[in-house]
Amino acid sequence: MTDLAVAIGLVLVLEGLLWALAPGFGRRLLQASADMSEQSVRLGGTIAVAAGVLVVWLAKG
């Protein structure tokens, strides 16, 4: 359970860094994703999940 808490904390740190260091870039990313089709956003999310699972598997395996 502590691994999950650490993982969530790291996600928050990385997300926060984007907004703290480059808020204009973050807004442009949000606008670009709003302009994309739902299918493209879903594909990108699926790829991100697969990459995350791969990273965790390699790190813990």
Short mmCIF file of C-alpha atoms in Angstrom, two decimals:
data_model
loop_
_atom_site.label_atom_id
_atom_site.label_comp_id
_atom_site.label_asym_id
_atom_site.label_seq_id
_atom_site.Cartn_x
_atom_site.Cartn_y
_atom_site.Cartn_z
CA MET A 1 0.00 0.00 0.00
CA THR A 2 2.91 2.34 0.63
CA ASP A 3 4.09 1.80 -2.96
CA LEU A 4 0.72 3.07 -4.16
CA ALA A 5 0.99 6.17 -1.97
CA VAL A 6 4.51 6.83 -3.27
CA ALA A 7 3.33 6.41 -6.86
CA ILE A 8 0.44 8.83 -6.35
CA GLY A 9 2.81 11.30 -4.70
CA LEU A 10 5.20 11.12 -7.64
CA VAL A 11 2.37 11.72 -10.10
CA LEU A 12 1.34 14.79 -8.12
CA VAL A 13 4.93 16.07 -8.08
CA LEU A 14 5.30 15.65 -11.85
CA GLU A 15 1.92 17.21 -12.58
CA GLY A 16 2.64 20.07 -10.22
CA LEU A 17 6.00 20.74 -11.85
CA LEU A 18 4.30 21.34 -15.19
CA TRP A 19 1.97 23.95 -13.72
CA ALA A 20 4.62 25.53 -11.50
CA LEU A 21 7.31 25.84 -14.17
CA ALA A 22 5.35 26.31 -17.40
CA PRO A 23 1.67 27.21 -16.88
CA GLY A 24 1.35 28.59 -20.42
CA PHE A 25 2.57 25.31 -21.86
CA GLY A 26 0.11 23.42 -19.67
CA ARG A 27 -2.75 25.56 -20.97
CA ARG A 28 -1.66 24.95 -24.56
CA LEU A 29 -1.61 21.19 -23.87
CA LEU A 30 -5.12 21.37 -22.43
CA GLN A 31 -6.36 23.32 -25.45
CA ALA A 32 -4.70 20.87 -27.85
CA SER A 33 -6.31 17.91 -26.09
CA ALA A 34 -9.71 19.66 -26.12
CA ASP A 35 -9.39 20.03 -29.89
CA MET A 36 -8.53 16.34 -30.42
CA SER A 37 -11.12 13.68 -31.18
CA GLU A 38 -12.24 11.46 -28.32
CA GLN A 39 -10.77 8.44 -30.09
CA SER A 40 -7.33 10.09 -30.29
CA VAL A 41 -7.42 11.06 -26.61
CA ARG A 42 -8.49 7.52 -25.69
CA LEU A 43 -5.66 6.02 -27.77
CA GLY A 44 -3.14 8.34 -26.13
CA GLY A 45 -4.43 7.37 -22.69
CA THR A 46 -4.23 3.68 -23.53
CA ILE A 47 -0.64 4.08 -24.71
CA ALA A 48 0.22 6.00 -21.53
CA VAL A 49 -1.28 3.24 -19.37
CA ALA A 50 0.65 0.57 -21.27
CA ALA A 51 3.89 2.54 -20.94
CA GLY A 52 3.26 3.00 -17.22
CA VAL A 53 2.63 -0.70 -16.71
CA LEU A 54 5.82 -1.48 -18.63
CA VAL A 55 7.88 0.92 -16.51
CA VAL A 56 6.50 -0.51 -13.27
CA TRP A 57 7.04 -4.07 -14.49
CA LEU A 58 10.65 -3.32 -15.44
CA ALA A 59 11.34 -1.48 -12.18
CA LYS A 60 9.74 -4.08 -9.90
CA GLY A 61 10.43 -7.21 -11.95
#
